XYZ file of C-alpha atoms in Angstrom:
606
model
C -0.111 60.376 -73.886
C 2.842 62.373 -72.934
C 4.150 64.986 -74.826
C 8.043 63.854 -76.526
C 10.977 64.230 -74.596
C 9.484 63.844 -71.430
C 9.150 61.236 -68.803
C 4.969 60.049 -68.311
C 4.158 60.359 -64.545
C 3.101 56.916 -63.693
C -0.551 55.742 -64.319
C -3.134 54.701 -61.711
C -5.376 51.731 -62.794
C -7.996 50.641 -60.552
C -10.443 47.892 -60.657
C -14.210 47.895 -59.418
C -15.171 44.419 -60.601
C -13.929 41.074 -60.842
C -16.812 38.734 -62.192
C -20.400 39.695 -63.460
C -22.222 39.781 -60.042
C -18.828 41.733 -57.995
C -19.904 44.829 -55.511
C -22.453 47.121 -57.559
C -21.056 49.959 -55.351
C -17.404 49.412 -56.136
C -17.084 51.713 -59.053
C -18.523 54.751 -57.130
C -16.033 53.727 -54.464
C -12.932 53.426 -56.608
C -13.815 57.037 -58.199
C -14.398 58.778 -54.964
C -11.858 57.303 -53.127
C -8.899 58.948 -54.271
C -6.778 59.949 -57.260
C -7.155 57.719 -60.379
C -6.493 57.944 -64.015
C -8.318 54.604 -65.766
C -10.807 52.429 -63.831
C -11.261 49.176 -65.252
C -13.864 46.478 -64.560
C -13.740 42.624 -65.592
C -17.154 40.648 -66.428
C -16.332 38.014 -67.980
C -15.190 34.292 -67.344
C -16.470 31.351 -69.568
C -19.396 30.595 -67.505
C -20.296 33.931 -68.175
C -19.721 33.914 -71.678
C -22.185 30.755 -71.439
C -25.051 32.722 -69.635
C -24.565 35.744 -72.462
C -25.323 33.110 -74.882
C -28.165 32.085 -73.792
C -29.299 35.841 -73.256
C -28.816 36.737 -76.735
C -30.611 33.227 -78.396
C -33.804 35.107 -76.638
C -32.853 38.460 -77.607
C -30.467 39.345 -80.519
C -29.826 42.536 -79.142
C -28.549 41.085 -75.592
C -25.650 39.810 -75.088
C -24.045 42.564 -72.560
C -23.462 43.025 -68.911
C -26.146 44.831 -67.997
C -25.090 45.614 -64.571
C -22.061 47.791 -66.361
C -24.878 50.212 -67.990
C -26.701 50.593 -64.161
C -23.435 51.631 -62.533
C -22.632 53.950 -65.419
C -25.992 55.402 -64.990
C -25.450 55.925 -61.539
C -21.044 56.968 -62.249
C -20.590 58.035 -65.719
C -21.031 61.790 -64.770
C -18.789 61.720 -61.679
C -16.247 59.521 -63.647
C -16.200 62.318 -66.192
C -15.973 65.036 -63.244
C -13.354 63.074 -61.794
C -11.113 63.131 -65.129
C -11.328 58.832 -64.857
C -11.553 57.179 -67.902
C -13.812 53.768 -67.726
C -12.422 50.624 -69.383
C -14.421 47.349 -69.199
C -15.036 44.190 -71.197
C -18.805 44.641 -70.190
C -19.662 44.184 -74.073
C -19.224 40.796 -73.610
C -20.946 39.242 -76.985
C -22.342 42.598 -77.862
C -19.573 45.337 -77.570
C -21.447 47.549 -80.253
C -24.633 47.373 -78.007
C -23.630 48.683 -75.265
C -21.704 51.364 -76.692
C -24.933 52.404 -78.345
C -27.047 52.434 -74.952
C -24.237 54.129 -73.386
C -24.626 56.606 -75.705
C -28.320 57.089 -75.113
C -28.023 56.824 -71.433
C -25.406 59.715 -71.468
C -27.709 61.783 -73.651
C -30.338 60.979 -71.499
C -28.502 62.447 -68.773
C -27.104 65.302 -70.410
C -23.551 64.148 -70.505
C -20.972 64.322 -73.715
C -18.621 61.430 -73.203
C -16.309 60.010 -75.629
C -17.401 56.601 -76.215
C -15.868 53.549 -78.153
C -15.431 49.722 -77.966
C -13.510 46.961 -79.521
C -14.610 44.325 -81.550
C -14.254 41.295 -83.595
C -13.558 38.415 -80.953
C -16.909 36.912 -81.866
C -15.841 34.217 -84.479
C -19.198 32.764 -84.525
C -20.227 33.799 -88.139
C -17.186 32.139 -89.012
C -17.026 28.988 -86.593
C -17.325 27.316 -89.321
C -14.698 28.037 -92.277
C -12.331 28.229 -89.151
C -13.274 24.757 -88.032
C -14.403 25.455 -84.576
C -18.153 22.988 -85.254
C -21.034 24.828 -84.293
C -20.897 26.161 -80.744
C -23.007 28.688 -79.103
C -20.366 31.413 -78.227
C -16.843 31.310 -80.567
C -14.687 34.344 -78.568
C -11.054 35.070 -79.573
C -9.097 36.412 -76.822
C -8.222 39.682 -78.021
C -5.289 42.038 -76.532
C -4.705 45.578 -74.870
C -3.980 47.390 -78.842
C -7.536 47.988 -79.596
C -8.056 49.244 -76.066
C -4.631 51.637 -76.763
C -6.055 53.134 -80.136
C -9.446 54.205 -78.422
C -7.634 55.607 -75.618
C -5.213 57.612 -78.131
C -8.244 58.959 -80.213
C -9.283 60.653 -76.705
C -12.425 57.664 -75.535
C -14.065 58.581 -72.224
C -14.986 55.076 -71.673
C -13.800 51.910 -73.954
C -16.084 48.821 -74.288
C -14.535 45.454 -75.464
C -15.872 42.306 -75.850
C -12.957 39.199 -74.781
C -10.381 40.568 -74.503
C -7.728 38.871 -72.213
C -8.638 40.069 -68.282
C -5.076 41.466 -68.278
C -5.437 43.862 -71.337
C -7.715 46.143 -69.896
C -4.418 47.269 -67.873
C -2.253 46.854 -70.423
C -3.934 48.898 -73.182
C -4.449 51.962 -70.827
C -0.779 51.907 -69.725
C 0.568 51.249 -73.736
C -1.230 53.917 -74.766
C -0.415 55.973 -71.727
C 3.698 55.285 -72.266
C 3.565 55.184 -75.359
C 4.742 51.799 -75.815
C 6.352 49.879 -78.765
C 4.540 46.575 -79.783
C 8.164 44.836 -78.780
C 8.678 46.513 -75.816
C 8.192 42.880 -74.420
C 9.630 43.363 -70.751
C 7.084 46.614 -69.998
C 4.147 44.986 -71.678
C 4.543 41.739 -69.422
C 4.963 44.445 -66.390
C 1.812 45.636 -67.529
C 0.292 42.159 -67.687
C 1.549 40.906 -64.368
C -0.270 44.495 -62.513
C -3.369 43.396 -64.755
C -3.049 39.760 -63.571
C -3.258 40.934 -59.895
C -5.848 43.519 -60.468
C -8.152 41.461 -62.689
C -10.009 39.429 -59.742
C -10.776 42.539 -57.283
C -10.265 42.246 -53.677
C -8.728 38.775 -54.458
C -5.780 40.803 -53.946
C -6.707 43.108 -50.749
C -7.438 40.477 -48.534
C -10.454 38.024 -50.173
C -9.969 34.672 -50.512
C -7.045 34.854 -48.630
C -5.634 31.714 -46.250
C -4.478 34.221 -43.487
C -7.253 36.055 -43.643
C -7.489 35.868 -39.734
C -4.233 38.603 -40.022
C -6.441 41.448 -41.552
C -9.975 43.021 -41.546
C -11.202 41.621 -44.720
C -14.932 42.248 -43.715
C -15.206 44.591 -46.726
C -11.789 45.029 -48.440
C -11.401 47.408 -50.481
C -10.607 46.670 -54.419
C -6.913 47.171 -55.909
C -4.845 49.622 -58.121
C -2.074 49.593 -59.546
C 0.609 53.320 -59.594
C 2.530 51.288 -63.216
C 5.626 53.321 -64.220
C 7.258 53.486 -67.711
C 9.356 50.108 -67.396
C 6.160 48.565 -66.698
C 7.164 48.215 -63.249
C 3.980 48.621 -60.555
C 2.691 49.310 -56.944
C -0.247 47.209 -55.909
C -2.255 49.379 -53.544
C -5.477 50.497 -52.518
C -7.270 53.946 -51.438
C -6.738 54.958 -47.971
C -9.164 53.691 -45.131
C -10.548 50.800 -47.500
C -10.382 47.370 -45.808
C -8.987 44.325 -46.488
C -4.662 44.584 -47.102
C -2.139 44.786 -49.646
C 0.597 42.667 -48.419
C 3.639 40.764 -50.423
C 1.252 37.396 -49.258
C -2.129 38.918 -51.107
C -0.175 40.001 -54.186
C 1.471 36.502 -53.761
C -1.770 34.864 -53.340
C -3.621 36.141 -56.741
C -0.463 35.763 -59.160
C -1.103 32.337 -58.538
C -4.728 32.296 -59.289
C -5.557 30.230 -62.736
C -2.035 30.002 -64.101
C 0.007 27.141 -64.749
C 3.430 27.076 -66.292
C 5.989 30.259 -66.069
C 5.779 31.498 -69.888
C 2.062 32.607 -69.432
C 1.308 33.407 -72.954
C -1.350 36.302 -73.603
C -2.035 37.838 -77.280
C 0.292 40.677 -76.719
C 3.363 39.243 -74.979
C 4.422 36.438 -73.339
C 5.074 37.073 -70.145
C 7.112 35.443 -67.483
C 5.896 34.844 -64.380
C 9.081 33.169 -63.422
C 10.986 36.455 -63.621
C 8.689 38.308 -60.932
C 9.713 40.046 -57.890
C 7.842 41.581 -55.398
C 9.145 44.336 -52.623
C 7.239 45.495 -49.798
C 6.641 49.259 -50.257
C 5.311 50.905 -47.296
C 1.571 50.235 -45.298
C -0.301 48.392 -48.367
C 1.937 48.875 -50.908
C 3.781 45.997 -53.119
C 6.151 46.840 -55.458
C 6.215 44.896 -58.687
C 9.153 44.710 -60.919
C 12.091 42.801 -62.930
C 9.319 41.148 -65.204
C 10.268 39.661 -68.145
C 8.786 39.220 -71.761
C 8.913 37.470 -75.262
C 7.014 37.425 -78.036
C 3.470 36.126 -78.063
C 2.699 32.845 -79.915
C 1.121 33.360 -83.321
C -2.405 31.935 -82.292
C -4.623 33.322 -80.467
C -7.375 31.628 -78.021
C -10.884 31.013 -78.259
C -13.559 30.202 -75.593
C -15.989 27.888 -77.241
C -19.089 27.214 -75.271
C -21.660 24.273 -76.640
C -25.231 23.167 -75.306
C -24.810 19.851 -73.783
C -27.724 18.820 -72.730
C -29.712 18.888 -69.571
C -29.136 18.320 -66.087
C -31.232 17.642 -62.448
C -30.129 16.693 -58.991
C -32.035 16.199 -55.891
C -30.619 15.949 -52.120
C -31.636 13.272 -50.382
C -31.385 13.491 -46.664
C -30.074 10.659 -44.421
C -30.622 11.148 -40.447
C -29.541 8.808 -37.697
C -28.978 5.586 -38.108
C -27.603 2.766 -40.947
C -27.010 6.104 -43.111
C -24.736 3.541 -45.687
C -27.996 1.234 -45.940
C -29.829 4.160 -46.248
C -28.186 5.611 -49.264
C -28.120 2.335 -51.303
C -32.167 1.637 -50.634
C -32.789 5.083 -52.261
C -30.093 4.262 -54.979
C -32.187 1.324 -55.952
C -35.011 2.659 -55.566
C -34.143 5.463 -57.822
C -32.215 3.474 -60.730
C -35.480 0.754 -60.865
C -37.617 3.784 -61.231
C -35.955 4.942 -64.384
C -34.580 2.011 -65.696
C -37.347 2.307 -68.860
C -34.942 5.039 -69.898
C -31.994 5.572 -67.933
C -30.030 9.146 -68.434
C -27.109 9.132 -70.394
C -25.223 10.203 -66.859
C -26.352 9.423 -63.771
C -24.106 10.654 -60.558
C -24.250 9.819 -56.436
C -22.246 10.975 -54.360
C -22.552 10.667 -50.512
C -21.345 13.469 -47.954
C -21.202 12.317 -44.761
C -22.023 15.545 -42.506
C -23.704 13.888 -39.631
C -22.145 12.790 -36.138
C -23.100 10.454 -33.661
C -25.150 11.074 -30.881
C -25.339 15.227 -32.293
C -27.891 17.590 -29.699
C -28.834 19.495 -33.454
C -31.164 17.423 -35.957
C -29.115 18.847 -38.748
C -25.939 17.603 -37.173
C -26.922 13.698 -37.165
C -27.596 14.280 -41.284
C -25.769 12.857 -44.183
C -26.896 14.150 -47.726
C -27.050 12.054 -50.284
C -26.650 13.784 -53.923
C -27.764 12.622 -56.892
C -26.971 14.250 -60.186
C -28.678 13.061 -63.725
C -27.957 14.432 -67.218
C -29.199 13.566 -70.538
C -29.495 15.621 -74.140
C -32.945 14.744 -73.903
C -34.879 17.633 -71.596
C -37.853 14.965 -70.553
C -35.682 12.728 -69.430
C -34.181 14.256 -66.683
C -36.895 16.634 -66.053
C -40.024 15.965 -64.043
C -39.577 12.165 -65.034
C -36.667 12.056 -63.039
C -37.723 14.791 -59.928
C -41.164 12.931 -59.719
C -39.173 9.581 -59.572
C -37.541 10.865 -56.753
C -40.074 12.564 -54.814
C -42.519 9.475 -54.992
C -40.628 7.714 -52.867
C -41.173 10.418 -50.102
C -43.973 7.369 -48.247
C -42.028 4.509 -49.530
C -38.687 5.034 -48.520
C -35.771 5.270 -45.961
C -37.248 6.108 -42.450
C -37.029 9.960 -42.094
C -37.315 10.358 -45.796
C -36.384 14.320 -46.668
C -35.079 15.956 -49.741
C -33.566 19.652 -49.684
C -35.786 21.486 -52.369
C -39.493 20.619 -53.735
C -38.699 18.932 -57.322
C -37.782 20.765 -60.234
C -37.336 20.727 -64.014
C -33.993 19.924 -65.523
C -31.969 23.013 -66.367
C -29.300 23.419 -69.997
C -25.708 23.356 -69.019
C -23.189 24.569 -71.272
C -19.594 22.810 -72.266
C -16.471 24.528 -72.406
C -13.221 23.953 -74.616
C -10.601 25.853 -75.799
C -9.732 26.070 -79.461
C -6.880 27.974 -80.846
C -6.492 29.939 -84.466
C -4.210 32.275 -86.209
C -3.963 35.630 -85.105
C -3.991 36.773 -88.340
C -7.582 35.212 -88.879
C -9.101 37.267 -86.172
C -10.065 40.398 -87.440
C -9.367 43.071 -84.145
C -11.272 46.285 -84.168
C -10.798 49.407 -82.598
C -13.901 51.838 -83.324
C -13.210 55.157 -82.090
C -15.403 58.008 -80.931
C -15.899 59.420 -83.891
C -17.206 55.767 -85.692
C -13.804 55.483 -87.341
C -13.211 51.891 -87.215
C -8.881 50.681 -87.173
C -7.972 47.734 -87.754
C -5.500 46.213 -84.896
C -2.737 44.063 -86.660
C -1.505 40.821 -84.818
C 2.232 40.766 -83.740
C 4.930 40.889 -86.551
C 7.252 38.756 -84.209
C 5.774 35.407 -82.662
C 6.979 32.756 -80.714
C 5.653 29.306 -80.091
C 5.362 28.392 -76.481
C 6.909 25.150 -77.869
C 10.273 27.172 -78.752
C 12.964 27.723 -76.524
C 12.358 30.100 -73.660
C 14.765 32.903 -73.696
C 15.140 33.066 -69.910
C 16.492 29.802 -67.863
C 14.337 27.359 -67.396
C 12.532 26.732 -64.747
C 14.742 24.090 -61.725
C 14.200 20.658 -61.949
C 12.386 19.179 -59.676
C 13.009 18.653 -56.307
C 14.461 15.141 -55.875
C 13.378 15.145 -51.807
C 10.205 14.393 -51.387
C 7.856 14.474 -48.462
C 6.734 11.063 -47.928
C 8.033 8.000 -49.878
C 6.995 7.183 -53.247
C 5.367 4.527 -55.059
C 2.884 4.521 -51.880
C -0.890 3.492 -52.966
C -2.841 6.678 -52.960
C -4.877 5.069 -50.582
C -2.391 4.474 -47.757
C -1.152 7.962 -48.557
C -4.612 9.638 -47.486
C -3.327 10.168 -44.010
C 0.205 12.050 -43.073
C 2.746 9.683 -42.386
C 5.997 10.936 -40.529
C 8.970 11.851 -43.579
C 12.125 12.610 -42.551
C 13.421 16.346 -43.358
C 16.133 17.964 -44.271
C 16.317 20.124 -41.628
C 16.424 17.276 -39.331
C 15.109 17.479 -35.710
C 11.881 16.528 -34.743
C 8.652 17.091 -36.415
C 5.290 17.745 -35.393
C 1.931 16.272 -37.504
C -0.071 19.326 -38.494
C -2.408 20.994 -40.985
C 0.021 21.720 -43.591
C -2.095 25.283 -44.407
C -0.282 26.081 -40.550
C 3.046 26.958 -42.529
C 1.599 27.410 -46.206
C -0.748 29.851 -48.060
C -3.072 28.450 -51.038
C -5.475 29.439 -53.448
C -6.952 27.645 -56.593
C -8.593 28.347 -59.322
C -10.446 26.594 -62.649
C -9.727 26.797 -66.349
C -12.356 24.994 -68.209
C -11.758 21.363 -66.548
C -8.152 21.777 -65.135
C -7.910 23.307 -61.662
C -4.656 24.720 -60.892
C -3.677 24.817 -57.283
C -0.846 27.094 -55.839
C 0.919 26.643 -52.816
C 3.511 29.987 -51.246
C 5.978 29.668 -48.183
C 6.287 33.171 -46.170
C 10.094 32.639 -45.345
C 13.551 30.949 -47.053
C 13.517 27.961 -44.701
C 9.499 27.001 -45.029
C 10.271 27.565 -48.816
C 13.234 25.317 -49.158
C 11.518 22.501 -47.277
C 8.031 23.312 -49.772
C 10.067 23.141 -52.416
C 12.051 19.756 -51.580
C 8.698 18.211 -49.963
C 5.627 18.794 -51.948
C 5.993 16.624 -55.026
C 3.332 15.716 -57.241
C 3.210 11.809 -55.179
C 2.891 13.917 -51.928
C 0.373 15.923 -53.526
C -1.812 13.163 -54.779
C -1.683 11.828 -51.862
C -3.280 14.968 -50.076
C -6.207 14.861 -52.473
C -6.630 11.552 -52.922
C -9.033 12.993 -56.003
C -6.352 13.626 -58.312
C -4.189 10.404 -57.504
C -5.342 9.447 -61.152
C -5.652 12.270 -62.742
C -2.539 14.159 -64.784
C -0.701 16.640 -62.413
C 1.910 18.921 -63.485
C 3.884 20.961 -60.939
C 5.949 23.973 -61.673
C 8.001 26.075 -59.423
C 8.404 29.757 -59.055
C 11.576 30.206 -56.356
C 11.221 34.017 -57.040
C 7.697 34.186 -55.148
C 8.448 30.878 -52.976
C 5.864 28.801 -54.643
C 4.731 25.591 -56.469
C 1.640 25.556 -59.034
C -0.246 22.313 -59.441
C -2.214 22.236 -62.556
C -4.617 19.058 -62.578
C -6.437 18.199 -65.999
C -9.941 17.188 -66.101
C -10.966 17.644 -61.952
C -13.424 19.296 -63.298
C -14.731 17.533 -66.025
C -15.997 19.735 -68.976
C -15.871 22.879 -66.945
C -17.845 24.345 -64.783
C -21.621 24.127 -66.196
C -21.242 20.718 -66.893
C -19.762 19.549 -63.847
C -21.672 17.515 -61.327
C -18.522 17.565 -59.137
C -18.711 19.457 -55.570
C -17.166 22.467 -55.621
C -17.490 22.773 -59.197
C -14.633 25.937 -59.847
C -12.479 24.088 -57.568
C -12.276 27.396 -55.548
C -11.461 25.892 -51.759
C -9.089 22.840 -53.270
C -6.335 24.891 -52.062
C -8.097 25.006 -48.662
C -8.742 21.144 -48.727
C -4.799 20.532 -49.388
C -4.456 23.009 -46.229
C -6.145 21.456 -43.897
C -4.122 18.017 -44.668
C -1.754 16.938 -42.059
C 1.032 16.477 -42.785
C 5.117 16.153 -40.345
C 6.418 19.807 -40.450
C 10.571 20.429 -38.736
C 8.940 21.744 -35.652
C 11.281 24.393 -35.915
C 9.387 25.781 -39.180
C 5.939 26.206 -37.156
C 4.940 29.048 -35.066
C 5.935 28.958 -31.371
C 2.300 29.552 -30.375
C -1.106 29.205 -31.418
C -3.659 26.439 -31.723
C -2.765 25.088 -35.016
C -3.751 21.652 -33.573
C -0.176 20.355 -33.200
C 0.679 16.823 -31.949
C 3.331 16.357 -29.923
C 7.193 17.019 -31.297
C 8.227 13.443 -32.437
């Protein structure tokens, strides 16, 4: 912290990791690569939290990402060189555990750092009493407090278990500033630069619809220069790949969101109120964010065993592929009609083309997805089913992979409890343990928002509605605003997208790169028009919101994804390229919106 009276230089936060499995080198990178004050990494998502569960049923003292203690054996001496503290929610269900092996590792290699970790988001001891059932992983979201008092008592490196992916930026820059808990506007500054750094080079080029503009083949990850206001520059070390621009900052404040009061345990923070800036070659400045209280509970990842799953991929070449597909589907369901599973899924993808020079290109697969509580079920009863039909079958019979057992997948919900229940620990170098109060001043997300609403929405929409979703499958020519003719194109031509999943909800957002495309986005892209696109979610629920400030709509659609990603049988199961799906749609853009050049596969101008 900075000594009273004077103004803190600003803070640089970098990130090396955005999921458990992210570039093993990117920590050494981030450290060497140029000046830095706090290098965080995020590990965890719920599907990870799932997998850490399952470690630790075989070994109580699991529960970790162990990739976190490699780097560190590989970084934690140059980090300490370098004058970069380390903070990470690596502890995942085990916080306590890793600090300990940290500890030995460092005294192993004859280092002295200052190590301490947060705890007391695991709620499973007490699933129970709080009525959360019996699930295999119970984690409160914790926020950046705990990760500001180890900081203060002079930590090296700070472990946490889950904590929100945003706190791990704004605990370092709290502590840092010396923030109030109610300085609401700087701590949602904070959160937005933590939002943007959280997923890695999601926001220096990965992932990114115009990725054709930049030299993404290794981008480099993201930091963040945050100021006292809470104000930011997204950046990146110099001669790292991949870009900053206002579209990749754009891109990633979109990811996994859904309305504009984005509430986090700390502040709520409005995503409404952001504005970016360009700042120079790969810099994007980050400001006028506003805040409000948090709500008074807090959220909890609950993970449950649901069962067992199998699938095999049945092959289709040539030929009467439909006839094909319902032989082996009756073939199949006879075969295990003794004891059916409780869920049995097919699902046809129709990959081949007539009359294709490649075998591979005259194939259709044919997918079929069983689950059941009951392991024998779905296991070799259902694999051997399958594969015994290898003589007996559709000509050309082929699967994809020899037969296998069935496999546990997980289920995730989200529960929510008091913060006041959850008992937030900060345990500092020295083994003093402080307990991390929950906000004096809440607000319910249900309350009235003290900024202006978000604008109604757009009455214009792109294609008429009260169309059947099925006639709507194909673009149909909608008269514009903007008048003039139109030409029938991809609509990802004029728009960026990216999308996300949170448990079973996808979200889905959708930016403009100028005023005009913008205005007509705004007016055309309704939630009919959307349903339309992806004729998946014509009957599912489908909110939109819209965020003028960054010229973009979010579309968050409940249950696309079932119970989340482990339980899933849908394709795609994180719903990761929907956004690229809804691009590729065609759809009548004012000709005078598109680029004068370039094959974007325009029809004539109507």
């Amino acid at each position: 912290m900075s000594r009273p009276g004077t103004t803190p230089p600003p803070l640089r936060v970098g990130n090396a990791s955005g999921f458990y499995g992210d570039r093993f080198s990117a920590v050494q990178e981030m450290i060497e690569g140029g000046p830095l004050d706090v290098l965080t990494g995020d590990y965890l998502a719920e599907l990870t939290m799932l997998i850490l569960g399952r470690a630790r049923l075989r070994n109580p003292d699991a529960g970790y990402a162990t990739t976190f203690l490699k780097q560190m054996e590989q970084c934690l001496g140059l980090a300490l060189d370098r004058g970069v503290r380390i903070v990470a929610n690596a502890g995942g269900l085990n916080p306590a555990g890793l600090a300990r092996e940290l500890r030995t590792l460092a005294e192993r290699l004859g280092l002295a750092p200052r190590i301490a970790h947060v705890e007391g988001d695991d709620l499973l001891p007490r699933a129970e009493p709080l009525g959360l059932g019996g699930p295999l992983t119970a984690n409160a979201y914790l926020g950046g407090w705990g990760i500001a008092a180890c900081l203060e008592a002079g930590a090296d490196i700070v472990v946490t278990g889950r904590v929100t992916d945003a706190s791990l930026v704004l605990g370092p820059a709290a502590a840092h500033f010396g923030w109030a808990r109610d300085d609401w506007d700087a701590l949602a500054g904070a959160t937005v630069a933590g939002h943007i750094l959280e997923c890695g080079a999601q926001a220096t080029g990965g992932n990114y619809s115009f990725f054709q503009e930049h030299d993404v083949r290794r981008p480099g990850f993201p930091l963040a220069e945050i100021h006292a206001d809470g104000s930011s520059v997204i950046s990146k070390h110099p001669g790292t790949g991949g870009a900053v621009t206002v579209g990749t900052v754009t891109a990633q404040l979109l990811y996994e969101i859904a309305g504009p009061r984005y509430p986090g345990p700390d502040v709520t923070t409005r995503f409404d109120t952001v504005r970016l800036d360009p700042d120079g070659p790969d810099r994007v400045r980050v400001h006028s964010v506003h805040g409000e209280p948090p709500p008074p509970d807090l959220k909890v990842c609950l993970n449950h065993l649901g069962g067992y799953r199998n699938e095999t991929v049945f092959v289709l070449t040539g030929l009467a592929v439909e006839e094909k597909a319902e032989l082996v589907r009756e073939q199949v369901e006879t075969a295990l009609a003794a004891r059916p599973p409780k869920e049995l899924r097919w699902s046809l993808t129709r990959t081949g083309r007539p009359d294709a020079d490649v075998e591979e290109e005259a194939a259709a697969l044919l997918r079929c997805t069983v689950k059941d509580p009951d392991q024998k079920v779905v296991g070799r009863a259902f694999s051997g089913a399958a594969i015994e039909l290898a003589l007996a079958g559709y000509p050309g019979f082929h699967v994809t992979a020899p037969p296998g057992d069935a496999s546990p997948y997980g289920v995730y919900t989200a529960a929510y409890v008091e913060a006041g229940a959850v008992e937030h620990t900060a345990v500092l170098p020295d083994g003093t343990r402080r307990t991390i109060a929950p906000a004096a001043l809440t607000r319910r997300l249900d309350e009235p928002a003290a900024q202006p609403a978000e604008p109604a929405e757009p009455a214009e929409p792109l294609a008429p509605t009260g169309t059947a979703p099925d006639a709507m499958a194909s673009a149909t020519a909608v008269p514009t605003a903007e008048g003039g003719p139109t030409r029938l194109v991809p609509l990802g031509t004029l728009v960026g997208a990216r999308s996300g999943d949170k448990g079973g909800t996808a979200n889905v957002g959708v930016w403009a790169r100028t005023d005009e495309a913008w205005h007509w986005l705004e007016r055309s892209l309704t939630v009919d028009q959307f349903r339309s696109l992806l004729p998946e979610t014509a009957r599912l629920p489908v909110r939109r919101h819209a965020f003028p400030a960054l010229r973009a709509l979010n579309f968050v659609v409940d249950g696309l994804l079932g119970e989340g990603v482990s339980s899933t049988t849908r394709f795609d199961p994180q719903a990761k390229a929907v956004g690229e799906w809804l691009r590729a749609r065609p759809v009548d853009i004012p000709a005078a919106l598109l680029p004068a050049t370039g094959n974007d596969g325009t029809e004539e101008a109507r």
